[in-house]
Amino acid sequence: MVPFAGIWCPAPYPRTQLADGRGCTVLADDDGRQTLVVADDGEVLIMTDDGAELVNTTIECFARCARAYTDARIQARQIDEDDDETMEAHGEHTLATIRSIDAAAVVGENQFWSVAAEELGYGLTI
C-alpha cells in the first residue's frame, strides 16, 4: 500500500521528462497535481509544479518502504483509537523503520514517507 491519491498506471508505463532533462517512467498520476515517477537513474520522485522531490533513492527501497508502511497500517488497526500516545509512538517507529531502509527518504519532515508516518501516528490513515 502506497499512500498516494492518484491513479496507478497500467503497463506499458508512460514516459515523461524531468525539468533537469532526465527521462522517467510514470507510476501514478493525481490529475497532474502530482506525479509519482521512477527516473532512469532509479530514483523514485514526486513531480509537482514546484519541481521533483525524492521519495526513495531506488525502486527497491520504494518497494521495501511500501511494504513497511503497509505492515505499520495493519499494526495500527490494533491500537485503541483513543490511545494517542501509543499511536504517536507507532508513527515514530514507522518513521524509524523507513529511515533504516532509506535514510534519504525521510531527511525532511515534509517528504513523502515522513508525512505518511506522521499521519499514521495521528491515526489519520488507518
CSV table of C-alpha atoms in Angstrom, one decimal:
chain,number,residue,atom,x,y,z
A,1,MET,CA,0.0,0.0,0.0
A,2,VAL,CA,1.4,3.4,-1.0
A,3,PRO,CA,-0.3,6.5,0.4
A,4,PHE,CA,-0.7,8.2,-3.0
A,5,ALA,CA,-4.1,9.6,-4.0
A,6,GLY,CA,-3.5,9.3,-7.8
A,7,ILE,CA,-4.4,6.7,-10.3
A,8,TRP,CA,-1.8,4.0,-10.9
A,9,CYS,CA,-0.8,3.5,-14.5
A,10,PRO,CA,-1.1,0.1,-16.2
A,11,ALA,CA,1.8,-1.3,-18.2
A,12,PRO,CA,3.2,-0.2,-20.6
A,13,TYR,CA,4.0,2.7,-18.4
A,14,PRO,CA,4.0,6.2,-19.9
A,15,ARG,CA,7.3,8.1,-20.1
A,16,THR,CA,8.0,11.8,-19.3
A,17,GLN,CA,10.9,14.0,-18.7
A,18,LEU,CA,12.0,15.8,-15.5
A,19,ALA,CA,12.9,19.5,-15.6
A,20,ASP,CA,16.6,18.6,-15.4
A,21,GLY,CA,16.3,16.6,-18.6
A,22,ARG,CA,16.3,13.1,-17.0
A,23,GLY,CA,13.8,10.6,-18.5
A,24,CYS,CA,11.4,8.8,-16.2
A,25,THR,CA,8.6,6.3,-16.1
A,26,VAL,CA,5.2,7.4,-14.7
A,27,LEU,CA,3.9,5.1,-12.0
A,28,ALA,CA,0.9,7.1,-10.9
A,29,ASP,CA,-0.7,10.5,-11.5
A,30,ASP,CA,-3.0,12.7,-9.5
A,31,ASP,CA,-4.7,14.7,-12.3
A,32,GLY,CA,-1.5,16.5,-13.0
A,33,ARG,CA,-1.2,17.9,-9.5
A,34,GLN,CA,1.5,15.4,-8.6
A,35,THR,CA,3.0,12.5,-10.5
A,36,LEU,CA,4.9,9.6,-9.0
A,37,VAL,CA,7.8,8.6,-11.3
A,38,VAL,CA,10.9,6.4,-11.5
A,39,ALA,CA,13.8,8.3,-13.0
A,40,ASP,CA,16.0,6.5,-15.4
A,41,ASP,CA,18.8,6.6,-12.7
A,42,GLY,CA,16.4,4.6,-10.4
A,43,GLU,CA,15.3,7.4,-8.0
A,44,VAL,CA,11.6,7.4,-7.2
A,45,LEU,CA,10.3,11.0,-7.2
A,46,ILE,CA,7.1,13.0,-6.9
A,47,MET,CA,6.8,15.7,-9.6
A,48,THR,CA,4.7,18.8,-9.0
A,49,ASP,CA,4.6,22.3,-10.5
A,50,ASP,CA,7.3,23.2,-7.9
A,51,GLY,CA,9.7,20.5,-9.1
A,52,ALA,CA,10.7,17.0,-8.2
A,53,GLU,CA,11.0,15.7,-4.6
A,54,LEU,CA,12.8,12.5,-3.6
A,55,VAL,CA,10.5,9.7,-2.4
A,56,ASN,CA,13.2,6.9,-2.4
A,57,THR,CA,16.7,6.5,-3.7
A,58,THR,CA,15.9,3.3,-5.6
A,59,ILE,CA,12.8,1.4,-6.7
A,60,GLU,CA,13.9,-1.4,-4.4
A,61,CYS,CA,13.8,0.9,-1.4
A,62,PHE,CA,10.4,2.2,-2.6
A,63,ALA,CA,9.0,-1.3,-2.6
A,64,ARG,CA,10.5,-2.1,0.9
A,65,CYS,CA,9.2,1.2,2.3
A,66,ALA,CA,5.7,0.5,0.8
A,67,ARG,CA,5.8,-2.9,2.5
A,68,ALA,CA,6.9,-1.5,5.8
A,69,TYR,CA,4.2,1.2,5.6
A,70,THR,CA,1.5,-1.5,4.8
A,71,ASP,CA,2.6,-3.6,7.8
A,72,ALA,CA,2.5,-0.5,10.0
A,73,ARG,CA,-1.0,0.3,8.9
A,74,ILE,CA,-2.1,-3.2,9.7
A,75,GLN,CA,-0.5,-3.0,13.1
A,76,ALA,CA,-2.1,0.5,13.8
A,77,ARG,CA,-5.5,-1.1,13.5
A,78,GLN,CA,-4.8,-3.0,16.7
A,79,ILE,CA,-4.2,0.3,18.6
A,80,ASP,CA,-7.1,1.8,20.5
A,81,GLU,CA,-8.1,4.9,18.5
A,82,ASP,CA,-8.2,6.9,21.8
A,83,ASP,CA,-4.6,5.9,22.8
A,84,ASP,CA,-2.9,8.9,21.3
A,85,GLU,CA,0.4,8.2,23.0
A,86,THR,CA,0.7,4.7,21.6
A,87,MET,CA,-0.5,5.8,18.1
A,88,GLU,CA,2.1,8.6,18.1
A,89,ALA,CA,4.9,6.1,19.2
A,90,HIS,CA,3.8,3.8,16.4
A,91,GLY,CA,4.2,6.6,13.9
A,92,GLU,CA,7.7,7.3,15.2
A,93,HIS,CA,8.5,3.6,15.0
A,94,THR,CA,7.3,3.6,11.4
A,95,LEU,CA,9.4,6.6,10.6
A,96,ALA,CA,12.5,4.9,12.1
A,97,THR,CA,11.8,1.7,10.1
A,98,ILE,CA,11.6,3.7,6.9
A,99,ARG,CA,14.8,5.6,7.9
A,100,SER,CA,16.6,2.2,8.3
A,101,ILE,CA,15.5,1.2,4.8
A,102,ASP,CA,16.3,4.5,3.0
A,103,ALA,CA,17.5,7.4,5.2
A,104,ALA,CA,17.4,9.9,2.4
A,105,ALA,CA,13.6,9.3,2.1
A,106,VAL,CA,12.9,10.9,5.4
A,107,VAL,CA,15.5,13.6,5.8
A,108,GLY,CA,12.9,16.4,5.5
A,109,GLU,CA,9.7,16.5,7.6
A,110,ASN,CA,7.6,17.2,4.5
A,111,GLN,CA,8.9,14.3,2.4
A,112,PHE,CA,6.5,11.7,1.2
A,113,TRP,CA,7.3,9.0,3.7
A,114,SER,CA,7.8,11.4,6.6
A,115,VAL,CA,4.3,12.8,6.1
A,116,ALA,CA,2.9,9.3,5.7
A,117,ALA,CA,4.4,8.1,9.0
A,118,GLU,CA,3.3,11.3,10.8
A,119,GLU,CA,-0.3,10.9,9.6
A,120,LEU,CA,-0.2,7.3,10.7
A,121,GLY,CA,0.9,8.4,14.1
A,122,TYR,CA,-2.1,10.7,14.2
A,123,GLY,CA,-4.4,7.8,13.3
A,124,LEU,CA,-5.4,9.5,10.0
A,125,THR,CA,-4.6,6.8,7.6
A,126,ILE,CA,-5.6,3.6,9.3
